[in-house]
Short mmCIF file of C-alpha atoms in Angstrom, two decimals:
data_model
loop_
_atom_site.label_atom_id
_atom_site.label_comp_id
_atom_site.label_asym_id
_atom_site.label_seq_id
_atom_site.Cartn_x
_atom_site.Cartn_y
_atom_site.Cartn_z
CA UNK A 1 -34.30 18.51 -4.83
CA UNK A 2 -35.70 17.97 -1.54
CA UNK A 3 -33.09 19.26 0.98
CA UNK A 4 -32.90 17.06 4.78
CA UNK A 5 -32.88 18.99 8.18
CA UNK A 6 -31.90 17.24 11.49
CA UNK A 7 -34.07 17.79 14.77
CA UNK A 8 -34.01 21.34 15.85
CA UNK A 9 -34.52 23.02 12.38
CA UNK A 10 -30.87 23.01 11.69
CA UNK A 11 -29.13 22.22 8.78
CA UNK A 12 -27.14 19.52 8.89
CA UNK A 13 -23.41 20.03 7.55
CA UNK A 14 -23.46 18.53 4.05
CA UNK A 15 -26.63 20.94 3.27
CA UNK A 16 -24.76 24.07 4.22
CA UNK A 17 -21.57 22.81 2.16
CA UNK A 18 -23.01 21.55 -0.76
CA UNK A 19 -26.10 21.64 -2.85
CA UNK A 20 -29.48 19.36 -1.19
CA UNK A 21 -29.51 15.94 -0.72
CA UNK A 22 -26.73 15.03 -3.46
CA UNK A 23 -23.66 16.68 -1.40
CA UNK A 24 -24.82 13.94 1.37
CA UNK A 25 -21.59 11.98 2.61
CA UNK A 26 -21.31 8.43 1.84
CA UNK A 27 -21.05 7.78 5.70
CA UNK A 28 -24.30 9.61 6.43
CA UNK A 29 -26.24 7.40 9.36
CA UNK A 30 -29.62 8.68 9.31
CA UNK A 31 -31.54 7.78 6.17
CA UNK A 32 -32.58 10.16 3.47
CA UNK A 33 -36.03 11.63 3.84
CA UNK A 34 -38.62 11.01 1.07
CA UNK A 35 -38.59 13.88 -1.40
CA UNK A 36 -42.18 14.39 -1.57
CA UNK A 37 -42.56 17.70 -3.00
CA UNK A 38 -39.73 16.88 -5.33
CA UNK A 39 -41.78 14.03 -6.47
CA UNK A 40 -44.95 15.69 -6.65
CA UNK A 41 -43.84 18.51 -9.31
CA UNK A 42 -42.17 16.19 -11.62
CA UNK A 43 -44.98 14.06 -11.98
CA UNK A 44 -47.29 17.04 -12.02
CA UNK A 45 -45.22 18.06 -14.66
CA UNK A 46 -45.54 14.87 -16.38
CA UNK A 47 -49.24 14.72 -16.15
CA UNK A 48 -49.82 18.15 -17.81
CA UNK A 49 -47.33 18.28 -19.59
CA UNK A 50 -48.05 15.26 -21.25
CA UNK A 51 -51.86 16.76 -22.37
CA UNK A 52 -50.49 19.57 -23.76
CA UNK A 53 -48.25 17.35 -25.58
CA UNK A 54 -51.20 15.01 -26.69
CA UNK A 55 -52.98 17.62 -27.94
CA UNK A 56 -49.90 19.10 -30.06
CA UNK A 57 -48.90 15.58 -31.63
CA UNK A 58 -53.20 14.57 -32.17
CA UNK A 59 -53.09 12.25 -35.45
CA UNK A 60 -49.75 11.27 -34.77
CA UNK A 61 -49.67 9.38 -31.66
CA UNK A 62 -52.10 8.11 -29.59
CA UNK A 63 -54.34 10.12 -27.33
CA UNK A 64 -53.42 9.85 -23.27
CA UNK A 65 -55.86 6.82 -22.03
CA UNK A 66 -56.50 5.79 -18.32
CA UNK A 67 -53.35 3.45 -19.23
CA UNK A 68 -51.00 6.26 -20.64
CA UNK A 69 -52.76 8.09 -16.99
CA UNK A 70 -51.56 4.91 -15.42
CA UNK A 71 -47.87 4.83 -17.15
CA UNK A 72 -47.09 8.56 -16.16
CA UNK A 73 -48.61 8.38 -12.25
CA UNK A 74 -46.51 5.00 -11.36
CA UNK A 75 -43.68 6.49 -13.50
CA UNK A 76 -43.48 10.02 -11.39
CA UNK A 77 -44.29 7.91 -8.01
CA UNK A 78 -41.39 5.59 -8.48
CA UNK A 79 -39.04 8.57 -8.05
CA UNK A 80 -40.20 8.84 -4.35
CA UNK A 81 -37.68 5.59 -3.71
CA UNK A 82 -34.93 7.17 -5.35
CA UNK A 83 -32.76 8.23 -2.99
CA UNK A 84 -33.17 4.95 -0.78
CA UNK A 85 -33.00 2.38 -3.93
CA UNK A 86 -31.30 4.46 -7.10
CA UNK A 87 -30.98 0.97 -9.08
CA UNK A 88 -34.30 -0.72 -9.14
CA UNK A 89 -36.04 3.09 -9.44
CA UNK A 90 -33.93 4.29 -12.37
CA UNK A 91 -34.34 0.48 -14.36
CA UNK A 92 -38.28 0.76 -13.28
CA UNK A 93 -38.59 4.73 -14.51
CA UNK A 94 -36.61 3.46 -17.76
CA UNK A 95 -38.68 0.35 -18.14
CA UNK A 96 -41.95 2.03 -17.88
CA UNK A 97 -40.91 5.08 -20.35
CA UNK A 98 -39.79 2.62 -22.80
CA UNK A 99 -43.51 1.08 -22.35
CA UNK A 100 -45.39 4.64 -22.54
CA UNK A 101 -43.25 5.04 -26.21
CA UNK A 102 -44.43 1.24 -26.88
CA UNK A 103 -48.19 1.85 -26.56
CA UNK A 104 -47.73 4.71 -28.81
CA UNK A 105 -48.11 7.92 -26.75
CA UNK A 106 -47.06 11.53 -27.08
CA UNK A 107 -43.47 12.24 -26.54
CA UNK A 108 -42.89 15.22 -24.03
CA UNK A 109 -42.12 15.52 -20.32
CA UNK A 110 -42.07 11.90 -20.07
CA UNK A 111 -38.57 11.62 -19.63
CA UNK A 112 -38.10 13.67 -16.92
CA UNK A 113 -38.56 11.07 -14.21
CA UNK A 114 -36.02 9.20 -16.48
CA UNK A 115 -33.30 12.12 -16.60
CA UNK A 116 -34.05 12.74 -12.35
CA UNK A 117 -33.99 8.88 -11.67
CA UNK A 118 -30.40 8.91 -13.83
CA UNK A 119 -29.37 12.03 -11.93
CA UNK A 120 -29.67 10.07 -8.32
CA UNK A 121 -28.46 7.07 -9.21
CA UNK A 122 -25.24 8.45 -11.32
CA UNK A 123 -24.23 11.00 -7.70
CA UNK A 124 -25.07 7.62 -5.58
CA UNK A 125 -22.22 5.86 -6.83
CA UNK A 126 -24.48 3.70 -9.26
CA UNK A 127 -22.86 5.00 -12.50
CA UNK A 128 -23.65 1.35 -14.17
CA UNK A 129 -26.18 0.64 -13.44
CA UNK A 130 -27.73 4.40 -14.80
CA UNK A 131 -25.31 3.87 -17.88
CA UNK A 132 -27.09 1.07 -18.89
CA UNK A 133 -30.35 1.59 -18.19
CA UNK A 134 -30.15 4.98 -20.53
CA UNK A 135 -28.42 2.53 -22.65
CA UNK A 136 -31.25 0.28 -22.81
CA UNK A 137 -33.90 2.93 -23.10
CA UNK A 138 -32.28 4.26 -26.14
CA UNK A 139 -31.85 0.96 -27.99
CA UNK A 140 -35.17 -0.01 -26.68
CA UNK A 141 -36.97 3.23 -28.48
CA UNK A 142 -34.49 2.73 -31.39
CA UNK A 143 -36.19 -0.83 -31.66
CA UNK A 144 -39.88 -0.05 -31.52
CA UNK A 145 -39.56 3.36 -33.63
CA UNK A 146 -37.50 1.38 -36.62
CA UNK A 147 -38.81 -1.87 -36.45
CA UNK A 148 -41.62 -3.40 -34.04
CA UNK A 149 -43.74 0.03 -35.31
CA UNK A 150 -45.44 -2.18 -37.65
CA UNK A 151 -47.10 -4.05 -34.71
CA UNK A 152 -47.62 -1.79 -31.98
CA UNK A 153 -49.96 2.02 -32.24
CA UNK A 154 -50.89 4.36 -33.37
CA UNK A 155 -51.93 2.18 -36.23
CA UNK A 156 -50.73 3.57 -40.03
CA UNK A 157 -47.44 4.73 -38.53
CA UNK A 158 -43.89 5.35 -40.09
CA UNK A 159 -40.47 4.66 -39.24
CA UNK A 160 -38.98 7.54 -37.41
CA UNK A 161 -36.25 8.95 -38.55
CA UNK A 162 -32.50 8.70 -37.53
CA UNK A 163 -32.05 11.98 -36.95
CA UNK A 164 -34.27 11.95 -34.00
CA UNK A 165 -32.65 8.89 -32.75
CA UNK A 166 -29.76 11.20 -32.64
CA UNK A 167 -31.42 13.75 -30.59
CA UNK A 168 -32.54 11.15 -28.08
CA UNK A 169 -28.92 9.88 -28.19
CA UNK A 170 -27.85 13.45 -27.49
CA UNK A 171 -30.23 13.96 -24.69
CA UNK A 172 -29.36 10.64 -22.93
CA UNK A 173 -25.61 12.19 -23.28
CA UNK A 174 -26.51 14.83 -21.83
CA UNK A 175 -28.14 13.62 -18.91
CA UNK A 176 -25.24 11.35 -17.77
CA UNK A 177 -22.78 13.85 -18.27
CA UNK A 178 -24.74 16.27 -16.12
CA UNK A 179 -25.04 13.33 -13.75
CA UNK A 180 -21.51 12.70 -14.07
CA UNK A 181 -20.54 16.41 -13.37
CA UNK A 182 -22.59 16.46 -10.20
CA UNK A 183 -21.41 13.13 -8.68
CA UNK A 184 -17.47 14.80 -9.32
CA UNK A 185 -18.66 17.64 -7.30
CA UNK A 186 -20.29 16.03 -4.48
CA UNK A 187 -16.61 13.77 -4.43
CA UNK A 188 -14.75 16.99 -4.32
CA UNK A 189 -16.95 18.93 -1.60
CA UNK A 190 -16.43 15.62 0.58
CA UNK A 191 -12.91 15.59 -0.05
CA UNK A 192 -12.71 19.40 0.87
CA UNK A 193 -14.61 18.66 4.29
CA UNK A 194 -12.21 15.69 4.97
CA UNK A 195 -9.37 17.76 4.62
CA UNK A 196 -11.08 20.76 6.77
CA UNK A 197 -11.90 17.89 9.15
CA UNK A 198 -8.28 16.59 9.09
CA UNK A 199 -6.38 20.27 9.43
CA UNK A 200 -9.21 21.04 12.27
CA UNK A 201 -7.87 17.58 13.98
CA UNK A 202 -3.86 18.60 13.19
CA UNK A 203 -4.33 22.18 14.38
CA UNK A 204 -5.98 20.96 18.04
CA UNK A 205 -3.54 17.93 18.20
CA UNK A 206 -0.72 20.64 17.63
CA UNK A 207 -2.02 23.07 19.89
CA UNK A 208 -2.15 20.29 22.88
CA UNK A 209 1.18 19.63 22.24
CA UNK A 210 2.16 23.41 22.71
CA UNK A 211 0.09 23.73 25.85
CA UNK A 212 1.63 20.51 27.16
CA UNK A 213 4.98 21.29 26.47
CA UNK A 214 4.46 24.81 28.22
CA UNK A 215 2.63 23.31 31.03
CA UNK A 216 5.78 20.85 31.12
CA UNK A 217 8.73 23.72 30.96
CA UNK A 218 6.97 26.02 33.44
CA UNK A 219 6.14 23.44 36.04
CA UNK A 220 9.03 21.23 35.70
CA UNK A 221 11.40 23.75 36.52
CA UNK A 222 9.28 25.66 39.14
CA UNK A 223 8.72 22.45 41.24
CA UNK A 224 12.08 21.28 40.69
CA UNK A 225 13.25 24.27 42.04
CA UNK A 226 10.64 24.21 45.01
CA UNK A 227 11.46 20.80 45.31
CA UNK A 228 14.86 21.90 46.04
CA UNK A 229 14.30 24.47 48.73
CA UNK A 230 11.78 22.23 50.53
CA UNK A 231 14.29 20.05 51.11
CA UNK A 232 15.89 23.12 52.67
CA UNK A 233 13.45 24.50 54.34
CA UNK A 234 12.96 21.38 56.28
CA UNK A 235 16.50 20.67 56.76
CA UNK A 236 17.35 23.67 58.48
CA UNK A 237 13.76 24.80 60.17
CA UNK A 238 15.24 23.94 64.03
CA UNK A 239 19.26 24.60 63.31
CA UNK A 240 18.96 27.76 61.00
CA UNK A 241 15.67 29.89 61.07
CA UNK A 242 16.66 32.28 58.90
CA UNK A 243 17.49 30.05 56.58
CA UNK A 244 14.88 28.55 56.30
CA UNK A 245 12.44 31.45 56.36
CA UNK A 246 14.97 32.50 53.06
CA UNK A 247 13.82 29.22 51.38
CA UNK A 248 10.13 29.49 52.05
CA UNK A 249 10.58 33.12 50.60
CA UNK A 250 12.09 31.19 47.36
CA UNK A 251 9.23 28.44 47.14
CA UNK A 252 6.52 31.72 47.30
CA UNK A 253 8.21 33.62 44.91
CA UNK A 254 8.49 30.23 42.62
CA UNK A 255 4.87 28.82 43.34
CA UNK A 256 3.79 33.13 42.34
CA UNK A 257 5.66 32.96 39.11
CA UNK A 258 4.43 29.41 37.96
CA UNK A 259 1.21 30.19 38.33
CA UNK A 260 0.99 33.14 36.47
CA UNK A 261 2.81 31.23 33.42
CA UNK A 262 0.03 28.61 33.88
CA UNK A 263 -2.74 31.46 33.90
CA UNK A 264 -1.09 32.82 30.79
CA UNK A 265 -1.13 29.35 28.86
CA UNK A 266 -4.60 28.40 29.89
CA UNK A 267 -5.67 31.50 29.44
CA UNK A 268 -5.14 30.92 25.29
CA UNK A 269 -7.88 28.16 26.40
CA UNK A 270 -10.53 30.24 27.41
CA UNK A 271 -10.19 32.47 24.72
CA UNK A 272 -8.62 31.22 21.38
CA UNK A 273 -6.92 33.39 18.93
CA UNK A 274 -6.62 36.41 21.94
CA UNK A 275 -3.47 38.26 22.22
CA UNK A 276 -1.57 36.46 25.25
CA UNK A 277 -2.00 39.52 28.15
CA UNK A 278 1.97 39.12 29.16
CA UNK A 279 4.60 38.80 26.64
CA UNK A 280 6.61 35.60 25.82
CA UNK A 281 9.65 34.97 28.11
CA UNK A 282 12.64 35.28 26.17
CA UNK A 283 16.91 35.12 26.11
CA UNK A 284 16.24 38.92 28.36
CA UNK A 285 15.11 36.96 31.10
CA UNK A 286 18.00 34.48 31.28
CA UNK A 287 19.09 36.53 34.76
CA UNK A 288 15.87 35.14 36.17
CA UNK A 289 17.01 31.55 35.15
CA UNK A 290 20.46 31.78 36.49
CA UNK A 291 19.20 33.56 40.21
CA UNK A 292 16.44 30.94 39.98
CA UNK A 293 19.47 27.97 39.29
CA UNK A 294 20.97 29.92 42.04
CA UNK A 295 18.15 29.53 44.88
CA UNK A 296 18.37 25.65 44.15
CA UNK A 297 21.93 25.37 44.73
CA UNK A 298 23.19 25.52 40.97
CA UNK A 299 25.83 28.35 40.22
CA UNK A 300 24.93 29.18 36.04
CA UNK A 301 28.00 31.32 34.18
CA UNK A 302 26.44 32.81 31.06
CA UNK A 303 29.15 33.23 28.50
CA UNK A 304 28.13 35.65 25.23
CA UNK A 305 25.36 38.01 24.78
CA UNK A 306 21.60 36.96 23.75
CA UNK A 307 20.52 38.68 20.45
CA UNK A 308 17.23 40.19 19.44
CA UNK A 309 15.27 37.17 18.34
CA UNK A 310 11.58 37.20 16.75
CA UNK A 311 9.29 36.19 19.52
CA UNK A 312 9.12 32.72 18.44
CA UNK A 313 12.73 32.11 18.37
CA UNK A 314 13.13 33.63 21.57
CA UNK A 315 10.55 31.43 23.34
CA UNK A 316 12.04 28.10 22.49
CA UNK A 317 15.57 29.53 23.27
CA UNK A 318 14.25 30.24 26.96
CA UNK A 319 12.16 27.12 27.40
CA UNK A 320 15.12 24.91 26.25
CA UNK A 321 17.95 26.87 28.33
CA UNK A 322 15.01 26.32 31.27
CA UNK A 323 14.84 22.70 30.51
CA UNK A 324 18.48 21.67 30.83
CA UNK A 325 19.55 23.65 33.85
CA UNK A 326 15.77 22.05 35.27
CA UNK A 327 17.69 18.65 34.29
CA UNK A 328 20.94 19.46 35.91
CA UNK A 329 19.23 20.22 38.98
CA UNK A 330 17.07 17.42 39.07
CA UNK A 331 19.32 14.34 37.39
CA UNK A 332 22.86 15.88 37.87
CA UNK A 333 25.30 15.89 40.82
CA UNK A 334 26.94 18.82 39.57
CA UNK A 335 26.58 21.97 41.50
CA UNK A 336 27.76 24.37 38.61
CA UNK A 337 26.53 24.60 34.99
CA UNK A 338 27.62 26.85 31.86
CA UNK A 339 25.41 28.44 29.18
CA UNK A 340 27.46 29.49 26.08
CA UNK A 341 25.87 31.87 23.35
CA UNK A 342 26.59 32.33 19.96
CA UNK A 343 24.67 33.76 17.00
CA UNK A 344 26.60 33.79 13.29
CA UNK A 345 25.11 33.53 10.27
CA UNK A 346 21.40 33.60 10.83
CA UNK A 347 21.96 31.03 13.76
CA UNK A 348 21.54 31.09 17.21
CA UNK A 349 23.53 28.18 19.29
CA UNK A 350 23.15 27.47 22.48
CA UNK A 351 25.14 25.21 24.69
CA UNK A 352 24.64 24.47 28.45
CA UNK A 353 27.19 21.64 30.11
CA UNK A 354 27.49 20.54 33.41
CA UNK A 355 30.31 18.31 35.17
CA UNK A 356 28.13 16.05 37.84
CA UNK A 357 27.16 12.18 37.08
CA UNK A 358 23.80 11.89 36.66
CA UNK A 359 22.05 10.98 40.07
CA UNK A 360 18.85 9.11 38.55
CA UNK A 361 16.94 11.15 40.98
CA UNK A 362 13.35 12.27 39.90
CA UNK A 363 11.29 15.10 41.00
CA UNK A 364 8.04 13.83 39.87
CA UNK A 365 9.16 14.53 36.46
CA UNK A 366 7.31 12.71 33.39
CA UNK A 367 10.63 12.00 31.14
CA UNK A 368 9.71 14.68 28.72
CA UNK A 369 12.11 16.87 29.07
CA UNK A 370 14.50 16.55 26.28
CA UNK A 371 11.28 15.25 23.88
CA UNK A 372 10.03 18.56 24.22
CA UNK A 373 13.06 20.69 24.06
CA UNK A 374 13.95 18.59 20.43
CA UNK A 375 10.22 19.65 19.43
CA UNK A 376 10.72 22.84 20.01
CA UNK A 377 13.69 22.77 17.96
CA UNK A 378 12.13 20.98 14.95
CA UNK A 379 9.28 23.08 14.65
CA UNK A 380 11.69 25.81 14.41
CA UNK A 381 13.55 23.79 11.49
CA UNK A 382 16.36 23.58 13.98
CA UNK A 383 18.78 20.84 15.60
CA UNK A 384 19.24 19.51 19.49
CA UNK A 385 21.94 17.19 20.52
CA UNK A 386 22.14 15.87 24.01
CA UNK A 387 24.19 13.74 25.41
CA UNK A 388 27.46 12.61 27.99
CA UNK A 389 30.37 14.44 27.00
CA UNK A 390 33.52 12.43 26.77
CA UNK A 391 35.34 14.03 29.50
CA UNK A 392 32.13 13.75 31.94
CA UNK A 393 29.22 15.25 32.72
CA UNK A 394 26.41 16.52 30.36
CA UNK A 395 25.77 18.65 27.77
CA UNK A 396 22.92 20.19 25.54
CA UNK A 397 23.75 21.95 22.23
CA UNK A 398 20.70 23.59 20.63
CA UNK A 399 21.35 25.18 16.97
CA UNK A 400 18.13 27.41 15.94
CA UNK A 401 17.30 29.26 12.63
CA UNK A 402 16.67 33.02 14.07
CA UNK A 403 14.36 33.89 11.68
CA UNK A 404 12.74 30.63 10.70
CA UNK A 405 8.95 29.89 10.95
CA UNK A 406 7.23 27.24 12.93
CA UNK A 407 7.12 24.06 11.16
CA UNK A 408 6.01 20.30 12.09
CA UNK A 409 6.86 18.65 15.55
CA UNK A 410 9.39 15.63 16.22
CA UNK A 411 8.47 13.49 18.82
CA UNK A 412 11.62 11.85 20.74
CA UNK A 413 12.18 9.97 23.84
CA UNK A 414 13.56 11.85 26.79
CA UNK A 415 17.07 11.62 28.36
#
């Protein structure tokens, strides 16, 4: 069949998917080209065809006429419309084959605008419509061959017999069912592209998630922590110098550090699928956390040892330890916070508490915190529980499988 190109010579999607015009989708908003050349060899086919065929069945039917001429030119042209208006094309192609038998003419490649009209109209969705116009074609010839022969030419002639009303049966079959195999395929290829379409949307939609969680855990606790000695900085620029000078030192050494995260996650931007050019921060680094708790005013006691974890693992282990001291720095009056450790039984558990009431202070945080420390959890296949502890203060207790895979996200609201 013809195939359809969009401007620029390229093939639009459905071609290179599926075969031609019949794989179109459904939805498709330009309109189908006419099939000209399509159109041009069947009725070519038709027209010589049908000679040959007159000459092979002489003394049995009539001879081709300007009328028979007539029959097989608007016959083959009607198949031009086909793929803009299947129905009235595949009743008109049946109507005016039933005719061309009527008037007595040679049997041959006359029915192949029939079967191609059937063929577009059964993939188009208009499997009645083609069902009953074979239908009628059938009972139609069935009619004139075993009953209105008497009346119509070649003059003299017999009743035909039921065994090739049983081939024509069979071929009428067997063009639906061919129809019918091709219209299932053309469902299946555009179910197969939704579903690409659909894991293409889950996979970005997934991967903005990770980037904005990153983004969120690196910067959050960076400017929380600038934030912090700022509020230093200024505090003691005239009384204490030195001090001051320490705390710029701190917000350099912070502002140096989130940046380079920040390069690292956009950089899986710029170039998808890459290797990331620094490894993933991990449990190891925990001494960085705790100085880094430290320059804010927070004094971190780590209690147990971090275990080897698969880089996955150890990534959401970091970003959620990050995440709560960030929290008790920016929401807590405490000025002390413990991380606890524990691995057993394929688990790693992490606890960090804190004694302060929260201050409701923000520092121009987006209340996203615990959200994304819970999704990091879940798509891990693990568990996070925060909340006030009963004796005061806060505390976060992550459990996470240490050798689980990623799985979906959780969406929650933030503390």
């Amino acid at each position: 069949m013809d195939g359809q190109h969009e401007p620029g010579g390229r093939a639009p999607r459905w071609r290179r998917h599926g075969p031609a015009w019949w794989d179109r989708p459904d939805d498709e908003e330009r309109r189908p080209r006419w099939p000209w050349r399509s159109t041009v060899l069947v009725t070519a086919v038709m027209l010589f065809g049908s000679h040959f065929a007159a000459h092979a069945q002489a003394g049995e039917r009539s001879g081709l006429g300007p009328f028979g001429h007539a029959l097989l030119l608007v016959t083959g042209a009607a198949l031009l419309w086909r793929q803009r208006y299947p129905v009235p094309v595949v009743c008109g192609t049946a109507g005016a084959t039933l005719v061309y038998l009527a008037a007595g003419y040679p049997y041959g490649p006359v029915f192949a605008a029939v079967a191609v009209a059937c063929f577009s109209a059964v993939v188009s969705g208009h499997r009645g419509a083609a069902w009953t116009a074979m239908g009628c074609l059938w009972a139609g010839h069935a009619l004139v061959a075993h009953w209105l022969y008497r009346w119509l030419p070649p003059s003299g002639d017999s009743a035909a017999s039921w065994g090739q009303e049983l081939a024509i049966a069979a071929w009428v079959v067997a063009v639906a069912a061919l129809s019918e195999l091709a219209r299932a395929r053309r469902e299946q290829w555009a179910r197969e592209r939704a579903e690409r379409a659909q894991a293409a949307r889950r996979r970005a939609d997934e991967e903005r998630l990770r980037i904005a969680r990153e983004l969120h855990d690196v910067l959050a606790h960076s400017i929380s922590v600038i934030n912090v000695q700022a509020g230093v900085g200024l505090a003691l620029l005239d009384t204490d110098p030195e001090q001051a000078r320490t705390a710029l030192t701190t917000i350099k050494d912070q502002s140096k550090e989130a940046l380079g995260e920040v390069r690292q996650v956009l950089g899986t931007l710029r170039t998808p699928g890459d290797a990331p050019r620094a490894p993933a921060p991990g449990l190891d680094r925990l001494p960085e956390l705790v100085e880094q708790a430290a320059s804010a005013g927070l004094t971190v006691e780590v209690a147990g040892d971090p275990p080897r974890l698969p880089p996955g693992a150890g990534l959401a282990a970091f970003r959620i330890v990050q995440e709560a001291l960030t929290n008790v720095v920016r929401h807590s009056g405490a000025r002390s916070a413990r991380v606890r450790i524990d691995a057993d039984r394929g688990t790693l558990r992490l606890c960090i508490d804190d004694d302060g009431p929260a201050t409701g202070a923000e520092a121009g945080g987006s209340g996203n915190g615990l959200a994304g420390m819970r999704e990091r959890a879940a798509a891990l296949g693990g568990t996070i529980e925060a909340g006030p502890r009963p004796d005061g203060g806060f505390r976060v207790l992550a459990a996470l499988p240490i050798d689980a895979g990623p799985r979906t996200h959780a969406k929650e609201d933030d503390r």
